[in-house]
Amino acid sequence: MGEAEVESQLVHSLAISAARPSKHFCLSPSFQRCTFASWIKENIHKRECCFFERDVRSDVCKCGYSKTEHVDEAIKPEDFTGESWDRHRHIREVPTDAYGDISFGGLGQKTGKYVRVSTDTSPEILYQLLNEQWKLSPPNLLISVTGGAKNFYLKAHLKNMFHRGLIKVAQTTGAWIITGGTHTGVMKHVGKAVRDYALSSTTQGQIVAIGVATWGIIHNRDALVHPEGCFPAHYVMDIKGQGRLSCLDNNHTHFLLVDDGTQGRYGVEIELRSCLEKYISRKRLGNKESGVTIPVVCVVLDGGPGTLNTIYNAMLNGTPCVILEGSGRIADVIAQVAALPVSRVTIVLIHQLMKKFFGQEYENFPDLKIIEWTKKIQDIIRMSHLLTIFRVSEDHHGDVDVAILQALLKASRTSESLGIESWKRQLELAIAWNRVDLAETEIFTEESQWKSSDLHWAMFSALVGNKPQFVSLLLENGVSLRDFLQDEETLCELYKQLPGCFFLRKLAKRVHSSRRSRRPAIGIRARVHSGEVISMTHVSDEVRHLLGSFTQPLYPPSTTINDFNMSMEDSSASLSKSQAGSQAALREDNAEPPRDIGRDLFLWAVVQNNKELAEIAWEQCRDCMSAALAASKILKKMAEEGVDGDEAEEMRELANHYEKHAIGVFSECHNSDEERARKLLVRASPYWGRTTCLRLALEADDKSFVAQSGVQALLTQIWCGELSVDNPVWRVLVCMVFFPLIYTGFVVFRLDEVIQRETEKNEEIKTVEKVTGSTLRTNSRSLDAASLTRLKRLGCWSRLVCLYSSPQVKFYWNIVSYFAFLFLFAVVLMIDFQVTPSAWEVLLYIWLLSLVCEEVRQLFHDPDGFGFRKKAKMYINDLWNILDVLSILLFIVGLAFRLTTELFYAGKVLLCIDFVVFCLRLMAIFTISRTLGPKIIIVRRMMMDMFFFMFLLSIWVVAYGVAKQGILIHNDNRLDWIVRGAVYEPYRIIFGDFPTNIDYAAFDIDTCTMNGTDPLKPKCPVLNENQTPAFPEWLTIIMLCVYLLFANILLLNLLIAIFNFTFQEVQDNTDRIWKFQRYELIKEYHSRPAAPPPFIILSHLYLFIRNVLLCRPPIICKEFKKELLENEEEELLSWEALMKDRYLLSTKHEQCQSMERRILDTAQKVSTIADRLEREEEMSSDALVKRLARLEEQVVQSARALQWIMDSLKSQGFAAKEAQPLTLTTTDESPDTFVSTSEKEDGFHVNARQFHYPSSKVKRFPVPEEKVPWEVSFTSYMPPYYASEDSEDHVDGSESEALDNYRNPGGRTGIRGRGALSHLGPNLNVDLVLTRWQDSERSVLEYLAIWGESQRTLTLPGGPVQSALHLPVTLKRTLGKNLYEKINEKVSEGTKVFEGYVDDSRNTDNAWVETTVLNIHLDRTSQVMVDINNMVVSSHGYVQWQEVSGKTSLGSNQRDSLRQVAELHNRKF
């Protein structure tokens, strides 16, 4: 496949991805159901019994189903004749028959999805069902809720906190909630939480609550069965009649009903649910190629022994658990002991807590179970990084959602993974959950040391994931946007990751069109990512299209390839610029535009219409006012081109928002320094295509911005030119005629004002210095004096030029000229219109020619670089230009007719009409007037109202006219008189000219002609024989009255009302509109030649010779666009940034003081106080119970002390008379239980007491912490026997005696025999720590590590030995024979770092591991080092050097050994 085809496919995929949000490929519901059903039948199965065997206790099968619920083949099976029923053999898998949608009755008509699955269903298939078939988005968090299923009660406050917190964490993080799915216990509370908070929440998406329940215990499950699926199945919740079964919870959204072929057995779903949770936890977060996996958390409420097993297994798998204190039973037991040392969690204490929280259930618990549970609880609290207790009494915990997320962060903050990687994993989780509050309190602390480069990935993730709060947090914590976006590739990647929006669709079209073009594409092609080809040149072209062709590209194109992918508008702009031929402009075009990182990010956020991110980026922009106005222009342009009404409205709102920002910043600037503020308006912004703020505001139609007093002051200053704005108009008019008056000070020039102001300022400083004697201002005064000498007063000729080049003076001269033109035109039409043109008429034609030349000059004059296409469009959109073109065309046509003999009179008529148009054009002179200018805008609006009114009026006019003409006149075939009677006469009636032929009394036969032969008279109405009208007089009079009633009274008054409404509506905005339109008039006369018509034709001739014949560059006007020096630019932008900060500060202050904010703050405080009062009310009773319990404990301790005192006295012979022994209600089996073991706690082995012995199915006997020492009595201790080579679980007497000879020095382990070790007693092991210095400076100490295939982690080289004087033989295979022998020779030179008992999971009561850790430090130049380095290179990562540090991923025992090696070499671990 060729490169062109590949690029075409990539661009096509980009276009499809861009259009995906707006154009969905929709399938019919029936087709979707058929596809879903076929997938279910192919992948999902159920289980059913295929052998009916009656149970001896009831009339049902041993599977729990009745005989009628079995298939026919199961009643008398031929395959199983003579066999006994077995669950593994006589239950088979068949395609499931229960799936589809489930509908619950009652209020709300809740619906969900369900499917009946087999216990052997693959978790991968289930995840595919949830994700692809049921269209659930992959979760960012999995919340597994477990606990009590029966008789479960929660206190009101705890229930509210649980409901609110669970739903909040699910909504903010996009989590899935997995429960048992039935309408009992904790599952019922989860369902209520979904019901209570899902609808009231304003966040996006549905709460996903997945119920994994056992099919065989569901009440009314027959309603769910249908071979082709139920869409929907109507499920009835019969709580009262469910018996031992359970109903499904109607508030869950999805159900996985696990079937093992039996009925009535609870807990069938536990294994499949665990496998599904484990599978989901291995999926990458956000389906990314790299990063963390989906975190899982277990939330526990209440619960019994089964829940304890669930907690224990979950924590062994690394799943953090959150336990709600106060929810009851096992949750409260664990919560009570969680803060205690493991040594204090004794069997006695667990007995007491079980009795306290389980009540009557405690009586059924055997002592062995209590011992096992004690061991499990000790292991649970030992894994403190995975255990979180949520206590309502502790305010610092906040809500349940915070506790859940904090538990996950705490679990990821393990001791084995300290440093930046641990913080990075936590931050990635916080960003995925969009919980900036946790990031502030848990991650960005003083402990975490962040560099800007360390957070670039987080900034990219927050931007792409639309998490503005995280973007602000990252900026506050040291992320540098300049470093982040320094590489243009990062910005290009951001544009590739744009969400589906209008700009992305436009960009896809531009990329597609550029690739289709035969000419080479511009720019350096970006890296292909996800099938997309985007370069910043494409972005630049599209942004330039939105901003306007008058701007230069924001991003530089390639230096080797020209830009051929331009629109007509862009190409015409380039043509206009090339025709101009300005060398300065050419230098600007070739220069690479400077980059503002804040602008790049702001533009990226604006084009996707993202207000929050754009607001953050705008605060980082250097040229903030230009950025706000450019955003307004871009958004309005996209709203104009877009098709989605709602999206376009949002764009307009955001455009208005940034117009307000620009107004606010400019107001601050103008209030601070008017001169600088004006400079900001007309400076060419290098960051926004070298255009100006004023030009952007005009192009964006930001009338409110242009209407500001500061902008208008600038326009007024330009309007007056070099004249002072304070000159009265009459003085200027007088000087126009008597120009010598300008030398007398009759009018003031602006430069004279500046010199006078500076002089007065210096005089004031001199006066102050004389009075005070201070010389502090001497330097500043000398500087002012120097600047004053540079300001020279205008000379005579300069004053004359400044006077007549002022736009104000040009305007007045053109008014005078235009009045003279109209006067001459009127004289010619009325007095001197001869067959042969007279001198005055020739002068009129020359005058018109000068007007035509001026219109042509205006059309082609393009100082802003719009291009001819845009300039022509702007020219035609102006009403006054339309009148100009119309008047000129009429004049030309009339002149052509006038010069011919046949059409001489017609030409004069056209010229007379043209005179009317020229007079209407005279209204343009009022646009400069502050009083009449706004009124012209009102007149234009009223003309539009008049047009629609005339359409309405014409209906009545024509209706009445045709009816009247038909009644009065019979078959008149003269068209002109028909139009007169049907249209003209009814129109005149409105104004009071009533006809005489509708009334007998006013009829005169002499005023009409009988047969219509007289062309000057109308035809007479139908007459009787006596020559009187035959029409019904009563009808014509009634018709006239009705017509006058509607036309004169109703419609005319309606017109007056419309005019009044228009006036009231427009009046408030006319001043703003007039100020906006005033700019074009000022700019027109600023660029206009000084001479008025007809003398202006000389100026046109000069411009033609200069620009066309001599090809001179046009004169650059600096009043509307100024290029600043670099230092001046930097100073001005710094000052603007300061004003922006002031504006933002005042805006925030106003928001804080607003009534809405105060109401919200008050409501929040009231709710906080209410929650606290409710919490304290519940805590008061709980506190009393705790105080009583503490008092009871103190009494027991006092009784023990008294008993010990009495025993001591008795032993010394002081026996009391009739002494009553103190009795204690404890369940401990012997006084040895109270032996203090706190001193031995650090020495107790933990790994050697794990419940499951490694590489076997043997389970250890539970050994709690207090029963580990052999000195402590443990009469119920019955450990199983295990030896890896034996198949039996017992030993004979001789072997039993041999076992007694070997006793584990670490204490009991819960298993007898040698286990997986090679022999009884100590099993020697050697761990070799080979170390070296990384470089000659000895800055980094390294050790040799081997990749362990079994553990999938790094380990130290080592193995079992017979003697610690030699290396393990197993290392010979790893290191090679020669290297093994060389290192073996150096064993005697090594240093023993550790030697003794090791807490190994293989240890038993009679066999244990003793390890010698040997450190051999190698010289960098030795031959052994050379051989080891060669082996490291050839091993491809199997053997590698690692730095000796706390970040190493060794096992706990080997980490301790490595820490000792670091201390040996004086290195920090």
CSV table of N, CA and C in Angstrom, one decimal, residues 1228-1326:
chain,number,residue,atom,x,y,z
A,1228,ASP,N,-10.8,-17.4,79.0
A,1228,ASP,CA,-9.5,-17.9,78.7
A,1228,ASP,C,-9.3,-19.3,79.3
A,1229,GLU,N,-8.6,-20.1,78.7
A,1229,GLU,CA,-8.4,-21.4,79.1
A,1229,GLU,C,-7.5,-21.6,80.3
A,1230,SER,N,-6.6,-20.7,80.5
A,1230,SER,CA,-5.6,-20.9,81.6
A,1230,SER,C,-5.1,-19.5,82.0
A,1231,PRO,N,-4.5,-19.4,83.3
A,1231,PRO,CA,-3.9,-18.1,83.7
A,1231,PRO,C,-2.7,-17.7,82.8
A,1232,ASP,N,-2.2,-18.7,82.1
A,1232,ASP,CA,-1.0,-18.3,81.3
A,1232,ASP,C,-1.4,-17.3,80.2
A,1233,THR,N,-2.7,-17.2,79.9
A,1233,THR,CA,-3.1,-16.3,78.9
A,1233,THR,C,-2.7,-14.9,79.2
A,1234,PHE,N,-2.6,-14.5,80.5
A,1234,PHE,CA,-2.2,-13.1,80.8
A,1234,PHE,C,-0.7,-12.9,80.9
A,1235,VAL,N,0.0,-13.8,80.4
A,1235,VAL,CA,1.5,-13.6,80.3
A,1235,VAL,C,1.7,-12.5,79.3
A,1236,SER,N,2.5,-11.5,79.8
A,1236,SER,CA,2.7,-10.4,78.9
A,1236,SER,C,3.6,-10.8,77.8
A,1237,THR,N,3.2,-10.5,76.6
A,1237,THR,CA,3.9,-10.9,75.4
A,1237,THR,C,4.3,-9.7,74.6
A,1238,SER,N,4.1,-8.5,75.1
A,1238,SER,CA,4.5,-7.3,74.4
A,1238,SER,C,5.9,-7.2,74.1
A,1239,GLU,N,6.8,-7.8,75.0
A,1239,GLU,CA,8.2,-7.7,74.8
A,1239,GLU,C,8.6,-8.6,73.7
A,1240,LYS,N,7.8,-9.7,73.5
A,1240,LYS,CA,8.3,-10.6,72.5
A,1240,LYS,C,7.6,-10.4,71.1
A,1241,GLU,N,6.8,-9.3,71.0
A,1241,GLU,CA,6.0,-9.1,69.8
A,1241,GLU,C,6.9,-9.0,68.6
A,1242,ASP,N,8.0,-8.3,68.7
A,1242,ASP,CA,8.8,-8.1,67.5
A,1242,ASP,C,9.5,-9.4,67.1
A,1243,GLY,N,9.6,-10.4,68.0
A,1243,GLY,CA,10.3,-11.6,67.6
A,1243,GLY,C,9.3,-12.6,67.1
A,1244,PHE,N,8.0,-12.4,67.1
A,1244,PHE,CA,7.1,-13.4,66.7
A,1244,PHE,C,7.1,-13.5,65.2
A,1245,HIS,N,7.1,-14.7,64.6
A,1245,HIS,CA,7.1,-14.8,63.2
A,1245,HIS,C,5.6,-14.6,62.7
A,1246,VAL,N,5.5,-14.1,61.5
A,1246,VAL,CA,4.2,-13.8,60.9
A,1246,VAL,C,4.0,-14.6,59.7
A,1247,ASN,N,5.0,-14.6,58.8
A,1247,ASN,CA,4.9,-15.4,57.5
A,1247,ASN,C,4.7,-16.9,57.8
A,1248,ALA,N,5.3,-17.4,58.9
A,1248,ALA,CA,5.3,-18.8,59.2
A,1248,ALA,C,3.9,-19.2,59.8
A,1249,ARG,N,3.0,-18.2,60.0
A,1249,ARG,CA,1.7,-18.6,60.5
A,1249,ARG,C,0.6,-18.2,59.6
A,1250,GLN,N,0.9,-18.0,58.3
A,1250,GLN,CA,-0.1,-17.8,57.3
A,1250,GLN,C,-1.0,-19.0,57.2
A,1251,PHE,N,-2.3,-18.8,57.0
A,1251,PHE,CA,-3.3,-19.8,57.0
A,1251,PHE,C,-3.0,-20.9,55.9
A,1252,HIS,N,-2.7,-20.5,54.7
A,1252,HIS,CA,-2.5,-21.4,53.6
A,1252,HIS,C,-1.0,-21.7,53.5
A,1253,TYR,N,-0.6,-22.9,53.6
A,1253,TYR,CA,0.8,-23.3,53.4
A,1253,TYR,C,1.1,-23.2,52.0
A,1254,PRO,N,2.3,-22.6,51.6
A,1254,PRO,CA,2.6,-22.4,50.2
A,1254,PRO,C,2.7,-23.7,49.4
A,1255,SER,N,2.3,-23.7,48.1
A,1255,SER,CA,2.4,-24.8,47.2
A,1255,SER,C,1.7,-26.1,47.7
A,1256,SER,N,0.6,-25.9,48.4
A,1256,SER,CA,-0.2,-27.0,48.9
A,1256,SER,C,-1.6,-26.6,49.2
A,1257,LYS,N,-2.4,-27.5,49.5
A,1257,LYS,CA,-3.8,-27.3,49.9
A,1257,LYS,C,-4.0,-27.4,51.4
A,1258,VAL,N,-2.9,-27.5,52.1
A,1258,VAL,CA,-2.9,-27.7,53.5
A,1258,VAL,C,-3.2,-26.4,54.2
A,1259,LYS,N,-4.1,-26.4,55.2
A,1259,LYS,CA,-4.4,-25.2,56.0
A,1259,LYS,C,-3.8,-25.3,57.4
A,1260,ARG,N,-3.1,-24.3,57.8
A,1260,ARG,CA,-2.5,-24.3,59.1
A,1260,ARG,C,-3.6,-24.2,60.2
A,1261,PHE,N,-3.3,-24.7,61.4
A,1261,PHE,CA,-4.1,-24.4,62.6
A,1261,PHE,C,-3.9,-23.0,63.0
A,1262,PRO,N,-5.0,-22.2,63.3
A,1262,PRO,CA,-4.8,-20.8,63.6
A,1262,PRO,C,-4.0,-20.7,64.9
A,1263,VAL,N,-3.0,-19.8,64.9
A,1263,VAL,CA,-2.2,-19.6,66.1
A,1263,VAL,C,-2.2,-18.0,66.3
A,1264,PRO,N,-3.0,-17.6,67.3
A,1264,PRO,CA,-3.0,-16.2,67.6
A,1264,PRO,C,-1.7,-15.7,68.1
A,1265,GLU,N,-1.5,-14.4,68.2
A,1265,GLU,CA,-0.2,-13.8,68.6
A,1265,GLU,C,0.2,-14.3,70.0
A,1266,GLU,N,-0.8,-14.3,70.9
A,1266,GLU,CA,-0.4,-14.7,72.3
A,1266,GLU,C,0.0,-16.1,72.5
A,1267,LYS,N,-0.4,-17.0,71.5
A,1267,LYS,CA,-0.1,-18.4,71.6
A,1267,LYS,C,1.1,-18.9,70.9
A,1268,VAL,N,1.9,-17.9,70.3
A,1268,VAL,CA,3.0,-18.3,69.5
A,1268,VAL,C,4.1,-18.9,70.4
A,1269,PRO,N,4.5,-18.4,71.5
A,1269,PRO,CA,5.6,-18.9,72.4
A,1269,PRO,C,5.2,-20.3,72.9
A,1270,TRP,N,6.2,-21.2,72.9
A,1270,TRP,CA,6.0,-22.5,73.4
A,1270,TRP,C,5.7,-22.5,74.9
A,1271,GLU,N,6.2,-21.5,75.6
A,1271,GLU,CA,6.0,-21.4,77.0
A,1271,GLU,C,4.5,-21.2,77.4
A,1272,VAL,N,3.7,-20.7,76.5
A,1272,VAL,CA,2.3,-20.4,76.8
A,1272,VAL,C,1.5,-21.6,76.5
A,1273,SER,N,0.6,-22.0,77.4
A,1273,SER,CA,-0.2,-23.2,77.3
A,1273,SER,C,-1.2,-22.9,76.2
A,1274,PHE,N,-1.4,-24.0,75.4
A,1274,PHE,CA,-2.4,-23.9,74.3
A,1274,PHE,C,-2.9,-25.3,74.1
A,1275,THR,N,-3.9,-25.7,75.0
A,1275,THR,CA,-4.3,-27.1,75.1
A,1275,THR,C,-5.1,-27.5,73.9
A,1276,SER,N,-5.8,-26.5,73.2
A,1276,SER,CA,-6.6,-26.9,72.0
A,1276,SER,C,-5.8,-26.9,70.7
A,1277,TYR,N,-4.5,-26.8,70.8
A,1277,TYR,CA,-3.6,-26.7,69.7
A,1277,TYR,C,-3.5,-28.1,69.0
A,1278,MET,N,-4.0,-28.2,67.8
A,1278,MET,CA,-3.9,-29.5,67.1
A,1278,MET,C,-3.5,-29.2,65.6
A,1279,PRO,N,-2.2,-29.0,65.4
A,1279,PRO,CA,-1.8,-28.7,64.0
A,1279,PRO,C,-1.8,-29.9,63.1
A,1280,PRO,N,-2.1,-29.7,61.9
A,1280,PRO,CA,-2.0,-30.9,60.9
A,1280,PRO,C,-0.6,-31.2,60.6
A,1281,TYR,N,-0.4,-32.4,60.0
A,1281,TYR,CA,1.0,-32.8,59.6
A,1281,TYR,C,1.1,-32.7,58.1
A,1282,TYR,N,2.2,-32.2,57.7
A,1282,TYR,CA,2.4,-32.1,56.2
A,1282,TYR,C,3.9,-32.2,55.9
A,1283,ALA,N,4.2,-33.1,54.9
A,1283,ALA,CA,5.5,-33.3,54.3
A,1283,ALA,C,5.3,-33.4,52.9
A,1284,SER,N,6.1,-32.7,52.1
A,1284,SER,CA,5.8,-32.6,50.6
A,1284,SER,C,6.0,-33.9,49.9
A,1285,GLU,N,6.8,-34.9,50.5
A,1285,GLU,CA,7.0,-36.1,49.8
A,1285,GLU,C,5.9,-37.2,50.2
A,1286,ASP,N,5.2,-37.0,51.4
A,1286,ASP,CA,4.2,-37.9,51.9
A,1286,ASP,C,2.9,-37.6,51.3
A,1287,SER,N,2.1,-38.7,51.1
A,1287,SER,CA,0.7,-38.5,50.6
A,1287,SER,C,-0.3,-38.7,51.8
A,1288,GLU,N,0.2,-39.1,53.0
A,1288,GLU,CA,-0.7,-39.3,54.1
A,1288,GLU,C,-0.5,-38.1,55.0
A,1289,ASP,N,-1.6,-38.0,55.9
A,1289,ASP,CA,-1.6,-36.8,56.8
A,1289,ASP,C,-1.3,-37.2,58.2
A,1290,HIS,N,-0.7,-38.4,58.4
A,1290,HIS,CA,-0.4,-38.8,59.8
A,1290,HIS,C,1.0,-39.5,59.7
A,1291,VAL,N,1.6,-39.7,60.9
A,1291,VAL,CA,2.9,-40.3,61.0
A,1291,VAL,C,2.8,-41.4,62.1
A,1292,ASP,N,3.7,-42.3,62.0
A,1292,ASP,CA,3.7,-43.4,63.0
A,1292,ASP,C,4.4,-42.9,64.3
A,1293,GLY,N,4.5,-43.8,65.3
A,1293,GLY,CA,5.0,-43.3,66.6
A,1293,GLY,C,6.5,-42.9,66.5
A,1294,SER,N,7.3,-43.7,65.8
A,1294,SER,CA,8.8,-43.3,65.7
A,1294,SER,C,9.0,-42.0,65.1
A,1295,GLU,N,8.3,-41.7,64.1
A,1295,GLU,CA,8.4,-40.4,63.4
A,1295,GLU,C,7.9,-39.3,64.3
A,1296,SER,N,6.8,-39.6,65.1
A,1296,SER,CA,6.3,-38.6,66.0
A,1296,SER,C,7.3,-38.3,67.1
A,1297,GLU,N,8.1,-39.3,67.5
A,1297,GLU,CA,9.1,-39.0,68.5
A,1297,GLU,C,10.2,-38.2,67.9
A,1298,ALA,N,10.5,-38.4,66.6
A,1298,ALA,CA,11.6,-37.6,65.9
A,1298,ALA,C,11.2,-36.2,65.8
A,1299,LEU,N,9.9,-35.9,65.6
A,1299,LEU,CA,9.4,-34.6,65.5
A,1299,LEU,C,9.6,-33.8,66.8
A,1300,ASP,N,9.4,-34.6,67.9
A,1300,ASP,CA,9.5,-33.9,69.2
A,1300,ASP,C,10.9,-33.4,69.5
A,1301,ASN,N,11.9,-34.0,68.7
A,1301,ASN,CA,13.3,-33.5,69.0
A,1301,ASN,C,13.6,-32.2,68.3
A,1302,TYR,N,12.7,-31.8,67.5
A,1302,TYR,CA,12.9,-30.5,66.7
A,1302,TYR,C,11.8,-29.6,67.0
A,1303,ARG,N,12.1,-28.4,67.6
A,1303,ARG,CA,11.0,-27.4,67.9
A,1303,ARG,C,11.4,-26.1,67.4
A,1304,ASN,N,10.5,-25.5,66.6
A,1304,ASN,CA,10.8,-24.2,65.9
A,1304,ASN,C,11.2,-23.1,67.0
A,1305,PRO,N,12.4,-22.5,66.9
A,1305,PRO,CA,12.8,-21.5,67.9
A,1305,PRO,C,11.9,-20.3,67.9
A,1306,GLY,N,11.1,-20.0,66.8
A,1306,GLY,CA,10.3,-18.9,66.7
A,1306,GLY,C,8.9,-19.1,67.3
A,1307,GLY,N,8.6,-20.3,67.7
A,1307,GLY,CA,7.3,-20.6,68.3
A,1307,GLY,C,6.4,-21.4,67.4
A,1308,ARG,N,5.1,-21.5,67.7
A,1308,ARG,CA,4.2,-22.3,67.0
A,1308,ARG,C,3.9,-21.7,65.6
A,1309,THR,N,3.7,-22.6,64.6
A,1309,THR,CA,3.4,-22.2,63.3
A,1309,THR,C,2.1,-22.7,62.7
A,1310,GLY,N,1.4,-23.6,63.5
A,1310,GLY,CA,0.2,-24.2,63.0
A,1310,GLY,C,0.2,-25.4,62.1
A,1311,ILE,N,1.4,-25.9,61.9
A,1311,ILE,CA,1.6,-27.1,61.1
A,1311,ILE,C,2.8,-27.9,61.6
A,1312,ARG,N,2.7,-29.3,61.5
A,1312,ARG,CA,3.8,-30.1,61.9
A,1312,ARG,C,4.4,-30.8,60.7
A,1313,GLY,N,5.5,-31.4,61.0
A,1313,GLY,CA,6.3,-32.1,59.9
A,1313,GLY,C,7.3,-31.1,59.3
A,1314,ARG,N,7.9,-31.6,58.2
A,1314,ARG,CA,8.9,-30.7,57.6
A,1314,ARG,C,8.4,-29.9,56.5
A,1315,GLY,N,7.1,-30.0,56.1
A,1315,GLY,CA,6.5,-29.2,55.1
A,1315,GLY,C,7.2,-29.3,53.8
A,1316,ALA,N,7.5,-28.2,53.2
A,1316,ALA,CA,8.2,-28.1,51.9
A,1316,ALA,C,9.7,-28.1,52.0
A,1317,LEU,N,10.2,-28.1,53.2
A,1317,LEU,CA,11.7,-28.1,53.4
A,1317,LEU,C,12.3,-29.4,53.2
A,1318,SER,N,13.6,-29.5,53.1
A,1318,SER,CA,14.3,-30.7,52.8
A,1318,SER,C,14.4,-31.7,54.0
A,1319,HIS,N,14.5,-31.1,55.2
A,1319,HIS,CA,14.7,-32.0,56.3
A,1319,HIS,C,14.2,-31.3,57.6
A,1320,LEU,N,14.0,-32.1,58.7
A,1320,LEU,CA,13.6,-31.5,59.9
A,1320,LEU,C,14.7,-30.7,60.5
A,1321,GLY,N,14.3,-29.8,61.4
A,1321,GLY,CA,15.3,-28.9,62.1
A,1321,GLY,C,15.7,-27.7,61.2
A,1322,PRO,N,16.8,-27.1,61.5
A,1322,PRO,CA,17.2,-26.0,60.7
A,1322,PRO,C,17.6,-26.3,59.3
A,1323,ASN,N,17.2,-25.6,58.3
A,1323,ASN,CA,17.5,-25.7,56.9
A,1323,ASN,C,18.4,-24.5,56.5
A,1324,LEU,N,19.7,-24.8,56.3
A,1324,LEU,CA,20.6,-23.7,56.1
A,1324,LEU,C,20.4,-23.1,54.7
A,1325,ASN,N,20.5,-21.7,54.6
A,1325,ASN,CA,20.3,-21.0,53.3
A,1325,ASN,C,21.3,-19.9,53.3
A,1326,VAL,N,21.9,-19.6,52.2
A,1326,VAL,CA,22.9,-18.5,52.0
A,1326,VAL,C,22.3,-17.5,51.0
